[in-house]
Coordinates of C-alpha atoms and ligand atoms in Angstrom, one line a residue:
M1 CA -0.6 29.5 1.2
S2 CA 0.8 28.4 -2.2
D3 CA 2.7 25.4 -1.0
G4 CA 0.0 24.2 1.5
T5 CA -0.9 20.5 1.2
L6 CA -4.5 19.6 0.8
A7 CA -4.5 18.4 4.5
A8 CA -3.0 21.6 5.7
L9 CA -5.4 23.8 3.7
S10 CA -8.3 21.7 5.0
R11 CA -7.2 22.4 8.6
R12 CA -6.9 26.1 7.9
L13 CA -10.3 26.1 6.4
A14 CA -11.7 24.3 9.4
A15 CA -10.0 26.7 11.8
R16 CA -11.5 29.6 9.8
E17 CA -8.0 31.0 9.2
I18 CA -9.0 31.3 5.5
S19 CA -12.2 31.1 3.6
S20 CA -12.7 29.0 0.5
V21 CA -13.5 32.2 -1.4
E22 CA -10.1 33.7 -0.5
L23 CA -8.3 30.4 -1.3
V24 CA -10.0 30.0 -4.6
A25 CA -9.5 33.6 -5.7
E26 CA -5.8 33.3 -4.9
T27 CA -5.7 30.0 -6.8
L28 CA -7.3 31.5 -9.9
D29 CA -4.8 34.4 -9.8
R30 CA -1.9 31.9 -9.6
I31 CA -3.3 29.9 -12.5
D32 CA -3.6 33.0 -14.6
A33 CA -0.1 34.1 -13.7
H34 CA 1.4 30.7 -14.8
Q35 CA -0.8 29.8 -17.7
K36 CA 1.5 31.4 -20.3
A37 CA 4.6 29.6 -19.1
L38 CA 3.0 26.2 -18.3
N39 CA -0.1 25.8 -20.5
A40 CA -1.4 23.4 -17.8
F41 CA -5.1 24.4 -18.3
V42 CA -7.4 24.2 -21.2
T43 CA -10.4 25.8 -19.4
V44 CA -10.5 27.9 -16.3
D45 CA -14.0 28.4 -14.7
R46 CA -13.5 31.6 -12.7
D47 CA -17.2 32.4 -12.0
G48 CA -18.2 28.8 -11.4
A49 CA -15.3 28.3 -9.0
L50 CA -16.1 31.4 -7.0
A51 CA -19.8 30.4 -6.7
Q52 CA -18.8 26.9 -5.5
A53 CA -16.4 28.4 -3.0
K54 CA -19.1 30.6 -1.6
A55 CA -21.4 27.5 -1.3
A56 CA -18.6 25.6 0.5
D57 CA -18.1 28.5 3.0
A58 CA -21.8 28.6 3.6
A59 CA -21.9 24.8 4.2
R60 CA -18.9 25.1 6.6
A61 CA -20.7 27.9 8.5
K62 CA -23.6 25.5 9.0
G63 CA -21.2 22.8 10.3
A64 CA -21.9 20.6 7.2
A65 CA -18.4 20.4 5.7
G66 CA -16.1 17.4 5.3
P67 CA -12.3 17.6 4.9
L68 CA -12.4 18.4 1.1
A69 CA -15.0 21.2 1.4
G70 CA -13.8 24.4 -0.2
I71 CA -10.6 22.9 -1.6
P72 CA -9.8 24.0 -5.1
I73 CA -9.0 21.1 -7.5
A74 CA -8.7 20.6 -11.3
H75 CA -9.8 17.7 -13.5
K76 CA -8.0 16.2 -16.4
D77 CA -9.9 17.2 -19.5
V78 CA -10.7 13.5 -20.3
L79 CA -13.3 13.6 -17.5
M80 CA -16.8 14.9 -18.3
T81 CA -17.8 18.0 -16.3
A82 CA -21.4 19.0 -16.8
G83 CA -21.7 22.4 -18.5
L84 CA -18.0 22.8 -19.1
P85 CA -15.9 22.1 -22.2
T86 CA -14.4 18.6 -22.1
T87 CA -11.9 18.5 -25.0
C88 CA -9.7 15.4 -24.4
G89 CA -6.9 17.5 -25.7
S90 CA -8.3 17.0 -29.2
R91 CA -9.5 19.2 -32.1
M92 CA -12.3 16.5 -32.4
L93 CA -13.8 17.7 -29.1
A94 CA -12.5 21.3 -29.0
D95 CA -16.0 22.7 -28.8
F96 CA -17.7 19.8 -26.9
V97 CA -19.5 20.7 -23.7
A98 CA -20.1 17.7 -21.4
P99 CA -23.8 17.0 -20.7
Y100 CA -23.1 15.3 -17.4
D101 CA -20.5 14.7 -14.7
A102 CA -18.2 11.7 -14.6
H103 CA -18.7 9.5 -11.5
V104 CA -15.4 10.7 -9.9
V105 CA -16.3 14.3 -10.7
E106 CA -19.6 13.8 -8.9
G107 CA -17.9 12.3 -5.9
L108 CA -15.5 15.1 -5.5
K109 CA -18.3 17.7 -6.0
R110 CA -20.4 15.9 -3.3
A111 CA -17.3 16.2 -1.0
G112 CA -17.4 20.0 -1.5
T113 CA -14.3 20.5 -3.7
V114 CA -14.2 23.5 -5.9
L115 CA -13.5 22.8 -9.6
V116 CA -11.3 25.6 -10.9
G117 CA -10.7 24.2 -14.3
K118 CA -9.8 21.4 -16.8
T119 CA -6.2 20.4 -17.4
N120 CA -4.3 20.0 -20.6
M121 CA -3.4 16.4 -21.7
D122 CA -2.1 14.3 -24.5
E123 CA -4.8 13.9 -27.2
F124 CA -7.2 11.2 -26.0
A125 CA -4.7 10.3 -23.3
M126 CA -2.2 8.9 -25.8
G127 CA 1.3 10.0 -25.0
S128 CA 4.0 10.1 -22.4
S129 CA 5.1 13.7 -22.8
N130 CA 2.1 15.9 -23.3
E131 CA 3.3 16.9 -26.7
T132 CA 0.3 15.4 -28.6
S133 CA -2.3 17.9 -27.2
Y134 CA -4.2 20.0 -29.8
F135 CA -3.8 22.9 -27.3
G136 CA 0.0 22.7 -27.3
P137 CA 2.4 21.1 -24.9
V138 CA 2.4 21.5 -21.2
R139 CA 5.7 22.6 -19.7
N140 CA 7.5 21.0 -16.7
P141 CA 7.6 23.5 -13.8
W142 CA 11.1 22.3 -12.9
D143 CA 12.5 23.1 -16.3
L144 CA 10.3 24.8 -18.9
D145 CA 12.4 23.2 -21.7
R146 CA 11.3 19.8 -20.6
V147 CA 8.2 17.7 -20.8
P148 CA 6.0 17.1 -17.7
G149 CA 5.2 13.6 -18.8
G150 CA 1.9 12.4 -20.1
S151 CA -0.8 11.9 -20.7
S152 CA -2.0 13.8 -17.5
G153 CA 0.7 16.4 -17.9
G154 CA -1.5 19.4 -17.2
S155 CA -2.8 18.0 -13.8
A156 CA 0.7 17.0 -12.8
A157 CA 2.2 20.4 -13.7
A158 CA -0.6 22.2 -11.9
V159 CA 0.0 20.3 -8.7
A160 CA 3.8 20.5 -9.0
A161 CA 3.7 24.3 -9.6
R162 CA 1.4 24.6 -6.5
L163 CA -1.5 26.0 -8.6
V164 CA -3.9 23.5 -7.0
P165 CA -3.3 21.2 -4.0
A166 CA -4.7 18.2 -5.9
A167 CA -6.1 17.2 -9.3
T168 CA -7.5 14.1 -11.1
G169 CA -5.8 12.1 -13.8
T170 CA -6.4 8.9 -15.6
D171 CA -3.9 6.1 -16.0
T172 CA -4.1 3.6 -18.9
G173 CA -0.5 2.7 -19.1
G174 CA 1.1 5.1 -16.7
S175 CA -0.5 8.5 -17.3
I176 CA -0.8 9.3 -13.6
R177 CA 2.4 7.8 -12.3
Q178 CA 4.8 8.8 -15.1
P179 CA 3.9 12.6 -15.0
A180 CA 3.9 12.5 -11.2
S181 CA 7.4 11.1 -11.4
L182 CA 8.6 13.7 -13.9
T183 CA 7.2 16.6 -11.9
G184 CA 8.1 15.5 -8.4
I185 CA 4.6 14.8 -6.9
C186 CA 2.5 11.8 -5.9
G187 CA 0.1 10.1 -8.2
L188 CA -1.9 7.0 -7.4
K189 CA -3.4 4.5 -9.9
P190 CA -5.9 2.5 -7.8
T191 CA -7.1 -1.1 -8.5
Y192 CA -9.1 -1.3 -11.7
G193 CA -12.8 -1.0 -10.9
V194 CA -12.3 0.8 -7.6
A195 CA -13.0 4.2 -9.2
S196 CA -15.7 4.3 -11.9
R197 CA -15.0 5.0 -15.6
Y198 CA -18.4 6.5 -16.1
G199 CA -17.9 9.8 -17.8
L200 CA -14.2 9.1 -18.5
I201 CA -13.8 9.4 -22.3
A202 CA -12.7 5.9 -23.2
F203 CA -9.2 5.1 -24.5
A204 CA -8.6 1.5 -23.6
S205 CA -11.6 0.3 -21.5
S206 CA -9.9 -2.6 -19.8
L207 CA -7.0 -0.4 -18.7
D208 CA -8.4 3.1 -18.1
T209 CA -8.3 4.0 -14.3
P210 CA -9.0 7.4 -12.7
G211 CA -6.9 8.4 -9.8
P212 CA -5.5 11.4 -7.8
F213 CA -2.4 13.7 -8.0
A214 CA -1.3 15.5 -4.9
Q215 CA 1.8 16.6 -3.0
T216 CA 1.6 13.8 -0.4
A217 CA 0.3 10.2 0.0
E218 CA -2.0 11.5 2.7
D219 CA -3.6 14.0 0.3
C220 CA -4.0 11.2 -2.3
A221 CA -5.8 9.2 0.4
L222 CA -8.2 12.1 1.1
M223 CA -8.9 12.4 -2.7
M224 CA -9.5 8.6 -3.0
N225 CA -12.2 8.8 -0.3
A226 CA -14.3 10.9 -2.6
M227 CA -13.3 9.2 -5.9
A228 CA -13.8 5.5 -5.0
G229 CA -17.1 3.7 -4.8
H230 CA -19.5 1.5 -6.6
D231 CA -21.3 2.9 -9.7
P232 CA -23.8 0.7 -11.5
R233 CA -23.3 2.8 -14.6
D234 CA -19.9 1.3 -15.2
S235 CA -20.3 -2.5 -15.6
T236 CA -16.7 -3.0 -14.4
S237 CA -17.1 -0.9 -11.2
L238 CA -16.7 -3.1 -8.2
D239 CA -19.3 -3.4 -5.5
R240 CA -17.2 -3.4 -2.4
P241 CA -17.6 -2.0 1.1
V242 CA -16.7 1.7 1.2
E243 CA -13.1 2.2 2.5
D244 CA -11.4 5.0 4.4
Y245 CA -8.1 5.3 2.6
T246 CA -6.7 7.4 5.4
R247 CA -7.4 4.8 8.0
R248 CA -3.9 3.5 8.3
L249 CA -2.0 6.8 8.1
S250 CA -2.2 8.2 11.6
R251 CA -1.3 5.1 13.6
S252 CA 2.1 5.8 15.1
K253 CA 4.5 2.9 14.7
G254 CA 7.6 4.1 16.5
A255 CA 11.0 4.4 15.0
R256 CA 10.7 1.4 12.7
P257 CA 7.2 1.9 11.3
L258 CA 7.8 -0.6 8.4
E259 CA 9.0 -3.4 10.6
G260 CA 8.0 -6.7 9.0
L261 CA 7.3 -5.2 5.6
R262 CA 8.8 -7.3 2.8
V263 CA 9.9 -5.1 -0.1
G264 CA 10.2 -6.9 -3.4
L265 CA 12.9 -5.7 -5.8
P266 CA 12.2 -7.1 -9.2
R267 CA 15.5 -8.0 -11.0
E268 CA 14.0 -6.7 -14.2
Y269 CA 13.7 -3.2 -12.8
F270 CA 17.3 -2.8 -11.9
G271 CA 19.0 -3.5 -15.2
K272 CA 21.0 -1.4 -17.6
G273 CA 18.2 0.6 -19.1
N274 CA 17.9 3.2 -16.3
D275 CA 19.5 6.6 -16.1
T276 CA 22.3 6.3 -13.5
E277 CA 20.9 9.1 -11.3
V278 CA 17.5 7.5 -11.3
A279 CA 19.0 4.2 -10.3
A280 CA 21.0 5.8 -7.4
A281 CA 17.9 7.6 -6.1
V282 CA 15.8 4.5 -6.1
Q283 CA 18.6 2.5 -4.3
A284 CA 18.7 5.3 -1.7
A285 CA 15.0 5.0 -1.2
V286 CA 15.3 1.2 -0.8
A287 CA 17.9 1.9 1.9
E288 CA 15.5 4.3 3.6
F289 CA 12.8 1.6 3.7
V290 CA 15.3 -0.8 5.3
D291 CA 16.2 1.9 7.9
L292 CA 12.5 2.2 8.6
G293 CA 12.4 -1.5 9.4
A294 CA 11.5 -3.2 6.1
R295 CA 13.5 -6.1 4.6
T296 CA 14.2 -6.6 0.9
V297 CA 13.6 -9.7 -1.2
E298 CA 14.7 -10.1 -4.8
V299 CA 11.9 -11.3 -7.0
G300 CA 11.6 -12.1 -10.7
L301 CA 8.9 -10.9 -13.1
P302 CA 10.2 -12.7 -16.2
A303 CA 7.3 -11.8 -18.5
V304 CA 7.2 -8.1 -17.5
D305 CA 9.7 -7.2 -20.2
L306 CA 6.9 -8.0 -22.7
S307 CA 4.5 -5.5 -21.2
V308 CA 5.4 -2.7 -23.7
P309 CA 4.6 -4.7 -26.8
V310 CA 1.6 -6.3 -25.2
Y311 CA 0.2 -2.9 -24.2
Y312 CA 0.9 -1.3 -27.6
G313 CA -1.2 -4.1 -29.1
I314 CA -4.1 -4.2 -26.6
A315 CA -4.4 -0.4 -26.0
P316 CA -4.6 0.6 -29.7
A317 CA -7.0 -2.2 -30.4
A318 CA -9.4 -0.9 -27.8
A319 CA -8.8 2.7 -28.9
S320 CA -9.6 1.9 -32.6
S321 CA -12.9 0.6 -31.4
N322 CA -13.7 3.3 -28.8
L323 CA -12.7 6.1 -31.1
S324 CA -15.0 4.9 -33.9
R325 CA -17.8 6.9 -32.2
F326 CA -16.1 10.2 -33.4
D327 CA -17.7 10.2 -36.8
G328 CA -18.9 13.8 -37.2
V329 CA -22.5 12.7 -36.6
R330 CA -22.8 12.3 -32.9
Y331 CA -20.0 14.2 -31.1
G332 CA -17.7 17.1 -31.8
H333 CA -16.0 18.2 -34.9
R334 CA -17.5 17.7 -38.4
A335 CA -15.7 18.7 -41.6
A336 CA -17.2 21.8 -43.2
R337 CA -17.2 20.5 -46.8
Y338 CA -17.7 17.0 -48.1
D339 CA -19.2 15.1 -51.0
D340 CA -21.1 12.2 -49.4
L341 CA -21.3 10.3 -46.1
N342 CA -18.1 8.4 -46.5
D343 CA -16.2 11.6 -47.5
M344 CA -17.7 13.3 -44.4
Y345 CA -16.4 10.5 -42.1
R346 CA -13.0 10.6 -43.8
K347 CA -12.5 14.4 -43.7
T348 CA -13.9 14.7 -40.2
R349 CA -11.5 12.1 -38.8
A350 CA -8.6 13.4 -40.9
E351 CA -9.1 16.9 -39.5
G352 CA -10.2 16.0 -36.0
F353 CA -7.5 13.6 -34.9
G354 CA -3.8 14.3 -34.6
A355 CA -0.9 12.1 -35.8
E356 CA -0.5 9.9 -32.6
V357 CA -4.2 9.1 -32.4
K358 CA -4.2 8.2 -36.1
R359 CA -1.2 5.9 -35.5
R360 CA -3.0 4.1 -32.7
I361 CA -6.2 3.7 -34.7
L362 CA -4.1 2.2 -37.6
V363 CA -2.2 -0.2 -35.3
G364 CA -5.4 -1.1 -33.5
T365 CA -7.3 -1.8 -36.6
Y366 CA -4.4 -3.9 -37.9
V367 CA -4.0 -6.1 -34.8
L368 CA -7.8 -6.7 -34.8
S369 CA -8.0 -7.5 -38.5
H370 CA -8.8 -10.9 -39.9
G371 CA -5.5 -12.9 -40.3
Y372 CA -3.6 -10.9 -37.6
Y373 CA -6.1 -11.1 -34.7
D374 CA -4.7 -14.5 -33.4
A375 CA -1.1 -13.6 -34.0
Y376 CA -1.2 -10.2 -32.3
Y377 CA -4.4 -9.5 -30.3
V378 CA -5.0 -13.0 -28.9
K379 CA -1.3 -13.5 -28.3
A380 CA -1.1 -10.1 -26.4
Q381 CA -4.0 -11.2 -24.2
Q382 CA -2.2 -14.5 -23.4
V383 CA 1.0 -12.7 -22.4
R384 CA -1.1 -10.3 -20.3
R385 CA -2.1 -13.4 -18.3
L386 CA 1.5 -14.5 -17.9
I387 CA 2.4 -11.1 -16.5
A388 CA -0.5 -11.4 -14.0
D389 CA 0.8 -14.8 -13.1
D390 CA 4.3 -13.4 -12.4
Y391 CA 2.8 -10.9 -10.0
A392 CA 0.7 -13.5 -8.3
R393 CA 3.9 -15.5 -7.6
A394 CA 5.7 -12.4 -6.4
W395 CA 3.0 -11.6 -3.8
R396 CA 3.9 -14.9 -2.1
E397 CA 7.3 -13.5 -1.4
C398 CA 6.7 -9.8 -0.7
D399 CA 4.1 -7.2 0.3
I400 CA 5.1 -4.4 -2.0
L401 CA 7.2 -4.0 -5.2
V402 CA 9.5 -1.1 -5.4
G403 CA 11.4 0.4 -8.4
P404 CA 11.7 3.4 -10.6
T405 CA 8.5 4.9 -12.0
A406 CA 10.2 5.9 -15.3
P407 CA 13.7 5.0 -16.6
S408 CA 14.7 8.6 -16.9
P409 CA 13.9 12.1 -15.5
A410 CA 12.0 14.6 -17.7
F411 CA 13.4 14.8 -21.2
R412 CA 13.5 17.8 -23.6
F413 CA 10.7 18.7 -26.0
G414 CA 11.1 16.9 -29.3
D415 CA 13.7 14.4 -27.9
K416 CA 11.4 11.4 -28.5
T417 CA 8.7 12.7 -30.9
D418 CA 10.5 11.3 -34.0
D419 CA 10.7 7.8 -32.6
P420 CA 7.4 6.4 -31.2
V421 CA 9.1 3.3 -29.9
Q422 CA 11.5 5.4 -27.7
M423 CA 8.5 7.3 -26.4
Y424 CA 6.6 4.0 -25.7
L425 CA 9.6 2.7 -23.7
N426 CA 9.0 5.4 -21.1
D427 CA 6.1 3.3 -19.9
I428 CA 8.2 0.2 -19.3
Y429 CA 7.7 0.2 -15.5
T430 CA 4.1 1.5 -15.3
I431 CA 2.2 -0.6 -17.9
A432 CA 2.2 -3.9 -16.0
A433 CA 0.0 -2.6 -13.3
N434 CA -2.6 -1.6 -15.9
L435 CA -2.4 -5.0 -17.6
T436 CA -3.0 -6.7 -14.2
G437 CA -5.3 -4.1 -12.8
A438 CA -3.4 -3.8 -9.5
P439 CA -2.7 -0.5 -7.7
A440 CA 0.5 1.5 -7.8
I441 CA 1.7 4.9 -6.7
S442 CA 4.6 7.2 -7.7
I443 CA 6.2 9.3 -5.1
P444 CA 9.2 11.7 -5.3
C445 CA 12.5 10.0 -4.1
G446 CA 15.2 12.4 -5.1
F447 CA 16.5 14.9 -7.7
T448 CA 19.2 14.8 -10.4
R449 CA 22.2 17.1 -10.2
A450 CA 20.4 19.3 -12.7
G451 CA 17.4 19.6 -10.3
L452 CA 15.0 17.3 -12.0
P453 CA 12.7 15.2 -9.8
I454 CA 12.9 11.4 -9.7
G455 CA 10.0 9.1 -8.9
L456 CA 9.7 5.9 -7.0
Q457 CA 7.0 3.4 -7.9
I458 CA 5.4 1.3 -5.1
Q459 CA 3.1 -1.5 -6.4
G460 CA 0.8 -3.7 -4.3
D461 CA -1.6 -6.5 -4.8
Y462 CA -5.3 -5.9 -5.6
F463 CA -7.1 -3.6 -3.2
S464 CA -3.9 -2.7 -1.3
E465 CA -4.3 1.0 -1.9
A466 CA -4.6 1.9 1.8
A467 CA -1.5 -0.2 2.5
I468 CA 0.7 1.3 -0.2
L469 CA -0.5 4.8 0.8
D470 CA 0.6 4.0 4.3
V471 CA 4.1 2.9 3.2
A472 CA 4.4 6.0 1.1
H473 CA 3.2 8.1 4.0
R474 CA 5.8 6.6 6.4
Y475 CA 8.5 7.3 3.8
Q476 CA 7.3 10.9 3.4
Q477 CA 7.5 11.4 7.2
A478 CA 11.1 10.4 7.1
T479 CA 12.1 12.3 4.0
D480 CA 11.3 15.7 2.4
W481 CA 11.6 15.1 -1.3
H482 CA 7.8 15.7 -1.6
A483 CA 8.1 19.1 0.0
R484 CA 10.5 20.6 -2.5
V485 CA 8.9 23.3 -4.7
P486 CA 10.0 24.3 -8.2
R487 CA 11.6 27.8 -8.4
I488 CA 8.7 29.2 -10.5
A489 CA 6.3 28.4 -7.7
A490 CA 8.6 29.4 -4.8
A491 CA 9.3 32.8 -6.4
E492 CA 6.1 34.3 -5.2
Ligands
LIG1 N1 1.9 6.6 -22.4 C1 0.9 5.6 -22.6 C2 0.3 5.8 -23.9 O1 0.7 6.6 -24.6 C3 0.0 5.6 -21.4 C4 -1.1 6.6 -21.6 C5 -2.1 6.6 -20.5 O2 -1.9 6.0 -19.4 N2 -3.2 7.2 -20.8 O3 -0.6 5.1 -24.3

């Protein structure tokens, strides 16, 4: 049962081969068994999960169950879950219990999923290695000495270790795709505005995007069906007709299912900066696409090299503003001893936030300050537009863009913590899709000789989620990288 995909588990539930109560009980035991090694969870809700599983079984007995009913999932701890701790990986919110559900949490609840717990993450979703969490680092199931990526490292590790078939994440600069890549699973960042940010604790509001993690593209599509949708409580949520993200997956297209697909290979993605094994695996994936009928086109994204400096101006600026609400008065932590109001703010924030969060607040306050605003913030927004223009030009020549998700496989703990710029460079391939708002997925496309997973990023134009899920699905029908299981999960 442990390596069942969401789709396979759903079929077994529908055929009554298993009950949700059995599935969830087994899931909870597996989470317990791996918690010490992986530290993927911050909260596990055993009683709540078993009660939801019972309800899902009852709904199924009445014939009122959709494909997600009774499926155990986990939410990144940046998403509000009514009545459960929602910590954002921070001391600031270590004792905070969410008063309501995020929109995507509501959607998945309505679909009958069973919430087993909240996953560990980089503090306030700031990080690429899950080393900034107040609750300690998450470990990569493929090699416990290495990072799982960040900031949604707990969700990625939980799916990779087959603790849950699917989980949620949020992606502001790559936090779904990069950990998916480093742990050998699939992670989709949808178009900005397709999934509501209501109840997602804000990091950088114009970039934050909820999305799913799962073993396969098909499972991501099933999750998206419950996560997408208009929500008037988020002013940037898009009012579009409801889509079935699985609609293109089952159509058989013969031996060359990608016939006619134009695969864009951005020159900027295939330079010297990539690990050689990553580069080779990505080239092999491109060859597979060609075998499946696609043709390649070289494209240029000249401004994309600037995406890291642009992002590390815009995202901290937004964070410095969004995190001003953590003042010891309204939410979370408050210093125990202080002299006056200002001293209370100062001590509360000094104690409540970790070093990376403080660095972002400092940078963000600086780029927004009088005298630097035009030189940094406005300039960054202008370059953001140039990057979007590059993509718009590329879409005239190709249907998808393909390249590595991250320049290297999972690195060791501590390797990049002393040099924030090295850490930030991990996001070089993922950030642009956040700056433009377009969708992108990471899927496994190989392993290093040392057995570390390698991720392939597929990007598409706005609202092309169903199309890129279909391309990923075709690739996964022809390859089995996504089916490999880390030893710690297979050993059961
Ligand atoms: N690694 C990036 C950062 O540290 C992206 C984070 C994210 O997507 N939440 O900001």
